[in-house]
PDB file of C-alpha atoms and ligand atoms in Angstrom:
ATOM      1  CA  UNK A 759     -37.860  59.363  62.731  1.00 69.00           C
ATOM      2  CA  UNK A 760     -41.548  60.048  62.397  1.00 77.00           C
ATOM      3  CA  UNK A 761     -44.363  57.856  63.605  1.00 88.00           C
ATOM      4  CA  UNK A 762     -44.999  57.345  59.071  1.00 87.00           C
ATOM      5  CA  UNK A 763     -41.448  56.852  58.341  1.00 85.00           C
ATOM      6  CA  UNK A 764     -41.879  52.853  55.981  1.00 91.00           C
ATOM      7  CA  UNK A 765     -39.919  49.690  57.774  1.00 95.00           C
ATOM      8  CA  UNK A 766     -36.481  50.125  57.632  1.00 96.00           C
ATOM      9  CA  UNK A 767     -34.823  46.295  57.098  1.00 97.00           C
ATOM     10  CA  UNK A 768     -31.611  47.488  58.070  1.00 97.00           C
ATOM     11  CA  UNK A 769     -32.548  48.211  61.295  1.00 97.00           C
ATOM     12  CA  UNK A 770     -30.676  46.617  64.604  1.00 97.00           C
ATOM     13  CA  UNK A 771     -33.917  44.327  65.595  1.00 98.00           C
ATOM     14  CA  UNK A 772     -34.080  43.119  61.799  1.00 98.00           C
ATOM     15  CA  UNK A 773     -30.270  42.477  61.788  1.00 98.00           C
ATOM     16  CA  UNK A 774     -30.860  40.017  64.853  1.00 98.00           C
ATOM     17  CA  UNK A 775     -33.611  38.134  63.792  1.00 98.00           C
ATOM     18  CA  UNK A 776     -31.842  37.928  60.387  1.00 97.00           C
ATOM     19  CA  UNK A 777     -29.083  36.353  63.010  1.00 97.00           C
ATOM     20  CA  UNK A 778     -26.171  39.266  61.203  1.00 98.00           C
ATOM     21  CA  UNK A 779     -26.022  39.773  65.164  1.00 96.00           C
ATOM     22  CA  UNK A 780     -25.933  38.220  68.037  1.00 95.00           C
ATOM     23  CA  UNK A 781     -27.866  38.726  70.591  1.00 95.00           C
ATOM     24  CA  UNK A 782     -28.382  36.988  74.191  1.00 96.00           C
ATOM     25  CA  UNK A 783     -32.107  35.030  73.798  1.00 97.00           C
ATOM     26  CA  UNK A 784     -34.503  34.323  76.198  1.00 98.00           C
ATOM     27  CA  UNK A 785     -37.521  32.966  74.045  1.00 96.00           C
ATOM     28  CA  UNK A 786     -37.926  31.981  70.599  1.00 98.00           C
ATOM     29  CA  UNK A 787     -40.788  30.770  68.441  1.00 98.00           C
ATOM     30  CA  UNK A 788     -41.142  31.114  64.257  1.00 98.00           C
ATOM     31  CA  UNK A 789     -43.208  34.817  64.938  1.00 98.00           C
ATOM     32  CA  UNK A 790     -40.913  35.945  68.298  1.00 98.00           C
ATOM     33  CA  UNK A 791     -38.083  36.418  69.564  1.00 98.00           C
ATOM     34  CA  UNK A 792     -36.975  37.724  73.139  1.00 98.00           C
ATOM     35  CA  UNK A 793     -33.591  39.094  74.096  1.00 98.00           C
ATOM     36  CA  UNK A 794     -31.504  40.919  76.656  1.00 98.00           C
ATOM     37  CA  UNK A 795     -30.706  44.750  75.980  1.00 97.00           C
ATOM     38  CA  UNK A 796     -27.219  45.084  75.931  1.00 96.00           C
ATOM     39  CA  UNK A 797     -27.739  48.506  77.266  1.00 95.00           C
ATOM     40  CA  UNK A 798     -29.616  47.222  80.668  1.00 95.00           C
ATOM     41  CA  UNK A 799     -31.596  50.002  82.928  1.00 95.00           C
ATOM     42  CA  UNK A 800     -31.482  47.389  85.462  1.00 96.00           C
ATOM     43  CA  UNK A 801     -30.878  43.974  85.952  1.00 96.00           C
ATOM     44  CA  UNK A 802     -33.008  41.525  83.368  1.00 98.00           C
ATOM     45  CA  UNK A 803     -33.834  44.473  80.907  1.00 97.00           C
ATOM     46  CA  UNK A 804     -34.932  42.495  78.181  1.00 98.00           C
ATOM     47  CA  UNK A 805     -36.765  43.204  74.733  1.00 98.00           C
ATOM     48  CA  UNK A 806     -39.819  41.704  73.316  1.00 98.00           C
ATOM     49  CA  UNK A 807     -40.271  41.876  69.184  1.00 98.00           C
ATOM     50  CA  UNK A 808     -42.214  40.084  66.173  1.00 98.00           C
ATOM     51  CA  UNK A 809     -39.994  38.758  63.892  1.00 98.00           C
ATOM     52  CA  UNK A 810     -42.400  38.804  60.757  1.00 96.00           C
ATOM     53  CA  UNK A 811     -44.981  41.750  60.934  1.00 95.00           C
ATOM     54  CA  UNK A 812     -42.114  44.291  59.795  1.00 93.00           C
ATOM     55  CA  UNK A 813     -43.818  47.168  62.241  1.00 97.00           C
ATOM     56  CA  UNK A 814     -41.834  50.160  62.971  1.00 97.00           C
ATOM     57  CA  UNK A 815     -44.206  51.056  65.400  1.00 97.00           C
ATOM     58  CA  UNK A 816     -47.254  50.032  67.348  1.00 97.00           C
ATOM     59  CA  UNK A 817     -49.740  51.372  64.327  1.00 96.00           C
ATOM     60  CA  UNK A 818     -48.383  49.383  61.891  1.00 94.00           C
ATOM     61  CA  UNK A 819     -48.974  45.853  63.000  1.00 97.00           C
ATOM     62  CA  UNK A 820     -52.157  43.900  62.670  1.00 97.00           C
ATOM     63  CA  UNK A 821     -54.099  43.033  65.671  1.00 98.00           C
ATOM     64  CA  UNK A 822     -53.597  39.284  65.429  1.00 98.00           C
ATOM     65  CA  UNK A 823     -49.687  39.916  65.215  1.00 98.00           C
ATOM     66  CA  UNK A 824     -50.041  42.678  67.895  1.00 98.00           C
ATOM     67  CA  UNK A 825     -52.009  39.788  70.313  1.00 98.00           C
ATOM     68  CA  UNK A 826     -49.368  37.107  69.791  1.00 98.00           C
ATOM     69  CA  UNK A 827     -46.727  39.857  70.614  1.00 98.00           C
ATOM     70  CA  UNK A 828     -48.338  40.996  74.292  1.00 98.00           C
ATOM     71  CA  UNK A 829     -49.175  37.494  74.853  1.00 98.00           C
ATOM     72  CA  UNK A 830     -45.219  36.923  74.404  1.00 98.00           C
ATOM     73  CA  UNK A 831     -44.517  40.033  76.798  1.00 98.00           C
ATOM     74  CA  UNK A 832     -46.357  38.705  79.430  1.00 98.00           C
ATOM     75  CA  UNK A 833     -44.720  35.399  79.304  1.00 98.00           C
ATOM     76  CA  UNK A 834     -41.197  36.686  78.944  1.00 98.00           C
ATOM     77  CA  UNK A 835     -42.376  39.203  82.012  1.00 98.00           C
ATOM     78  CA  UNK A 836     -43.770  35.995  83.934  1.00 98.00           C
ATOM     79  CA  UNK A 837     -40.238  34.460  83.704  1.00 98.00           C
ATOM     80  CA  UNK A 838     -38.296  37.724  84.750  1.00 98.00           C
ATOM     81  CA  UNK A 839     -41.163  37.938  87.915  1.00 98.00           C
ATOM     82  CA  UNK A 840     -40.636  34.001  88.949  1.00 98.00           C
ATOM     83  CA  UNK A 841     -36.482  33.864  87.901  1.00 98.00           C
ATOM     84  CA  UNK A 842     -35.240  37.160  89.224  1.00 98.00           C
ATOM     85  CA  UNK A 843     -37.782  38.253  91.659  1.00 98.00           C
ATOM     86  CA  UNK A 844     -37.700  42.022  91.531  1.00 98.00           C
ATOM     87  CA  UNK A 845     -40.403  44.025  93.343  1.00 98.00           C
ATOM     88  CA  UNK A 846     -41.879  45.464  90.438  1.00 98.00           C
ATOM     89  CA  UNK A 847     -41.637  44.985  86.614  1.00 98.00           C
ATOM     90  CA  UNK A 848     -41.973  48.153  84.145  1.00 98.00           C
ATOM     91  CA  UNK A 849     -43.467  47.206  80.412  1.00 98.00           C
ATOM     92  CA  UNK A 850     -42.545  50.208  78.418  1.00 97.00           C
ATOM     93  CA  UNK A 851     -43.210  50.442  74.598  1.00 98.00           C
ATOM     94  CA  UNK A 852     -41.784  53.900  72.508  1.00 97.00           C
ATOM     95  CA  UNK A 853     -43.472  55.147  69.217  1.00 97.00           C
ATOM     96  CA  UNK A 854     -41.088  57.522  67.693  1.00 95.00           C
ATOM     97  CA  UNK A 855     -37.990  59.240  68.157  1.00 94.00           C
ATOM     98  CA  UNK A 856     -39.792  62.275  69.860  1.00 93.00           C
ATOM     99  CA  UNK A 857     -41.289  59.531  72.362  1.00 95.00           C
ATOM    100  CA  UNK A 858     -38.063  58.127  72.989  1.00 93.00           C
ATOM    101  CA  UNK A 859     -37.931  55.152  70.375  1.00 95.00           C
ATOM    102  CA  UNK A 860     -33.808  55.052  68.929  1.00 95.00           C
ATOM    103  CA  UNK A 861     -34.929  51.396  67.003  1.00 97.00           C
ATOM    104  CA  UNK A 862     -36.968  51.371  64.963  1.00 97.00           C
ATOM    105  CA  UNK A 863     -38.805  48.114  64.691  1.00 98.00           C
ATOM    106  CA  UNK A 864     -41.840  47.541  67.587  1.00 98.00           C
ATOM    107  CA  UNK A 865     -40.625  46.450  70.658  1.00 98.00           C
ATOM    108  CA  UNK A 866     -41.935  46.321  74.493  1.00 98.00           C
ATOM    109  CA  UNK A 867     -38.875  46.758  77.155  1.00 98.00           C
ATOM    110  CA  UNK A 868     -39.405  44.629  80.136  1.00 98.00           C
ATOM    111  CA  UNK A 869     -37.689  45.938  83.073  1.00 98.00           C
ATOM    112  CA  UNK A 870     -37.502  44.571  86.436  1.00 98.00           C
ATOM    113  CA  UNK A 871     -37.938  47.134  89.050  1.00 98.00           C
ATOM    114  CA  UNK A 872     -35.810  46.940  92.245  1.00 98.00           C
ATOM    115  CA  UNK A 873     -36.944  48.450  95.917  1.00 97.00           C
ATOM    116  CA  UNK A 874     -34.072  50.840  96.715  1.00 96.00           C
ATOM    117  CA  UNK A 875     -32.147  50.734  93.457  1.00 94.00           C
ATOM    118  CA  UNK A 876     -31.704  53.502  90.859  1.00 93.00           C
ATOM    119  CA  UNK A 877     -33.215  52.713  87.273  1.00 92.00           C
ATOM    120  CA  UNK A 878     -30.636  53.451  85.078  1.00 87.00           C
ATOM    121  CA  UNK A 879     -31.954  56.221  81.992  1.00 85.00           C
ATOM    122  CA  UNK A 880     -33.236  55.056  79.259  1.00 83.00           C
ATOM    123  CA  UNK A 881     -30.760  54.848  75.976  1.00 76.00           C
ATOM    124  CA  UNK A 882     -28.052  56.347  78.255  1.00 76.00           C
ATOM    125  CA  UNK A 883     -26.523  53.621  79.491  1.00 73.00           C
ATOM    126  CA  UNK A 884     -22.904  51.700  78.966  1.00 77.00           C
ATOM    127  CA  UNK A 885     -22.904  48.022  77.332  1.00 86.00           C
ATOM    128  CA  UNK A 886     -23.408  44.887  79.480  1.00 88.00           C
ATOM    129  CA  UNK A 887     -20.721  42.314  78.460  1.00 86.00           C
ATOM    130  CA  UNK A 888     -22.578  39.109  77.317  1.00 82.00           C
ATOM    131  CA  UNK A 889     -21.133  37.213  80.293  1.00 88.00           C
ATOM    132  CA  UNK A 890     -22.866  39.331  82.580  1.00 92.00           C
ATOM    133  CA  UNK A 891     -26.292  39.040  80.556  1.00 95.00           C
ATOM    134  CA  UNK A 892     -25.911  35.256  80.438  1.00 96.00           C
ATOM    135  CA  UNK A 893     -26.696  33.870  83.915  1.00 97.00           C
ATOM    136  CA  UNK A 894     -29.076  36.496  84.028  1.00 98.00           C
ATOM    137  CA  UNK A 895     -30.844  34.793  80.808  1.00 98.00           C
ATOM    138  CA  UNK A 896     -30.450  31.819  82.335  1.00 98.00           C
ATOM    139  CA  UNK A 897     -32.590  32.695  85.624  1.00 98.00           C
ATOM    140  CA  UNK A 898     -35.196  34.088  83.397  1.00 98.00           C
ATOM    141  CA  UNK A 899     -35.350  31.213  80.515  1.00 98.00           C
ATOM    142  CA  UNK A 900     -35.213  28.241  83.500  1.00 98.00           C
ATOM    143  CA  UNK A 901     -38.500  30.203  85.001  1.00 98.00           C
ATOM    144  CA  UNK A 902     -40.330  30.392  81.603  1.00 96.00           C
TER     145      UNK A 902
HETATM  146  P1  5GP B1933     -36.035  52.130  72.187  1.00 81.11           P
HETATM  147  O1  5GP B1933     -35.172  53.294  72.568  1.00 81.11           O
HETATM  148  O2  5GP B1933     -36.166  52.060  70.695  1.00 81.11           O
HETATM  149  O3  5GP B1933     -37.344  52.057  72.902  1.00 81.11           O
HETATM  150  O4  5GP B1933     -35.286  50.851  72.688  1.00 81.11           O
HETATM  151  C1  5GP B1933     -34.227  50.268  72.025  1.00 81.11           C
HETATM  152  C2  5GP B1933     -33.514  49.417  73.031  1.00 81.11           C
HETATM  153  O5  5GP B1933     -32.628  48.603  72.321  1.00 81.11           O
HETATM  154  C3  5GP B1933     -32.701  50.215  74.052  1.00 81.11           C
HETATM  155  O6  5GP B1933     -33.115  49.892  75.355  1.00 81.11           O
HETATM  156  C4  5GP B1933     -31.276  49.789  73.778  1.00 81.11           C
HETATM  157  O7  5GP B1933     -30.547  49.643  74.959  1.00 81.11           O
HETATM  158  C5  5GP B1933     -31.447  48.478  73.050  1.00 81.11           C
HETATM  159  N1  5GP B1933     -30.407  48.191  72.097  1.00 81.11           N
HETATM  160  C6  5GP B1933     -29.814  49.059  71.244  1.00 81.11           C
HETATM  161  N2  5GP B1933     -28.930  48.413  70.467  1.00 81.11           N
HETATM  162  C7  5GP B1933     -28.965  47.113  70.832  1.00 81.11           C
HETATM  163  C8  5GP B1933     -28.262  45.950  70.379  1.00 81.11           C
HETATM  164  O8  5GP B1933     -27.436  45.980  69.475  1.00 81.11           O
HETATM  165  N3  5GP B1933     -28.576  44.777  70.998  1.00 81.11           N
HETATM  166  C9  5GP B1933     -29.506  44.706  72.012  1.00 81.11           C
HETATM  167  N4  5GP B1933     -29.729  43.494  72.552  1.00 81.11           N
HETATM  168  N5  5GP B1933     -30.175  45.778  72.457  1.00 81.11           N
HETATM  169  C10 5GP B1933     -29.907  46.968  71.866  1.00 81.11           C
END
């Protein structure tokens, strides 16, 4: 997918927020929702979208939705930081297929970053069970 391809509605991200999936939350407001990836490079890998602006990509929201996204990264990112204590935490954000980006509505990954263990690769990993995202979740929600 270009960086020009429109909004696709159909996408994964839209599917959640339309709640046609499930998904294990973190954070929720009327403009954002945060979420564990089911395909974790490490443990607390979670996702960051807007729920309204309909942005495939970073160049197609407006700066006030853009602000009120990063202001929700950095809060989600405070709670991984305080509940799971990693060493590091990696904000990563993909614009286009070529760059990397396999959904195709705006997100920013949060990943905590581990001394001494092995990030797994990005979109190459197997499926976390949602019993094994869920006291996970729960660290990071009871630290937000
Ligand atoms: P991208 O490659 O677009 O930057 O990131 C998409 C992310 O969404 C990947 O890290 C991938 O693991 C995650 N992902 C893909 N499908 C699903 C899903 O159905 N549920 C959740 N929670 N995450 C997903």
């Amino acid at each position: 997918m270009s960086l020009n391809e429109p909004y696709d509605p159909d996408n994964i991200f839209a599917k959640i927020v339309r709640g046609e999936m499930g998904c294990v939350k973190l954070f929720e407001t009327d403009d954002i929702l945060a979420f564990m990836d089911v395909f974790p490079q490490s443990k607390g890998h979670c996702l960051v979208i807007h729920k309204k602006a309909e942005a495939t990509n970073l160049f197609d929201i407006d700066d006030s939705a853009l602000a009120e996204l990063i202001g929700a990264v950095r809060k989600v990112a405070g709670g991984v930081k305080a509940g799971l204590k990693p060493d590091g935490v990696r904000i990563v954000q993909f614009n286009g297929a070529p760059a990397g980006q396999t959904v195709f509505h705006l997100h920013f990954h949060i990943i905590p970053i581990y001394e001494g263990e092995t990030l797994g690769r990005h979109g190459d990993g197997g499926p976390a069970a949602a019993e094994t995202l869920e006291p996970v979740a729960a660290a990071i929600r009871a630290a937000l």
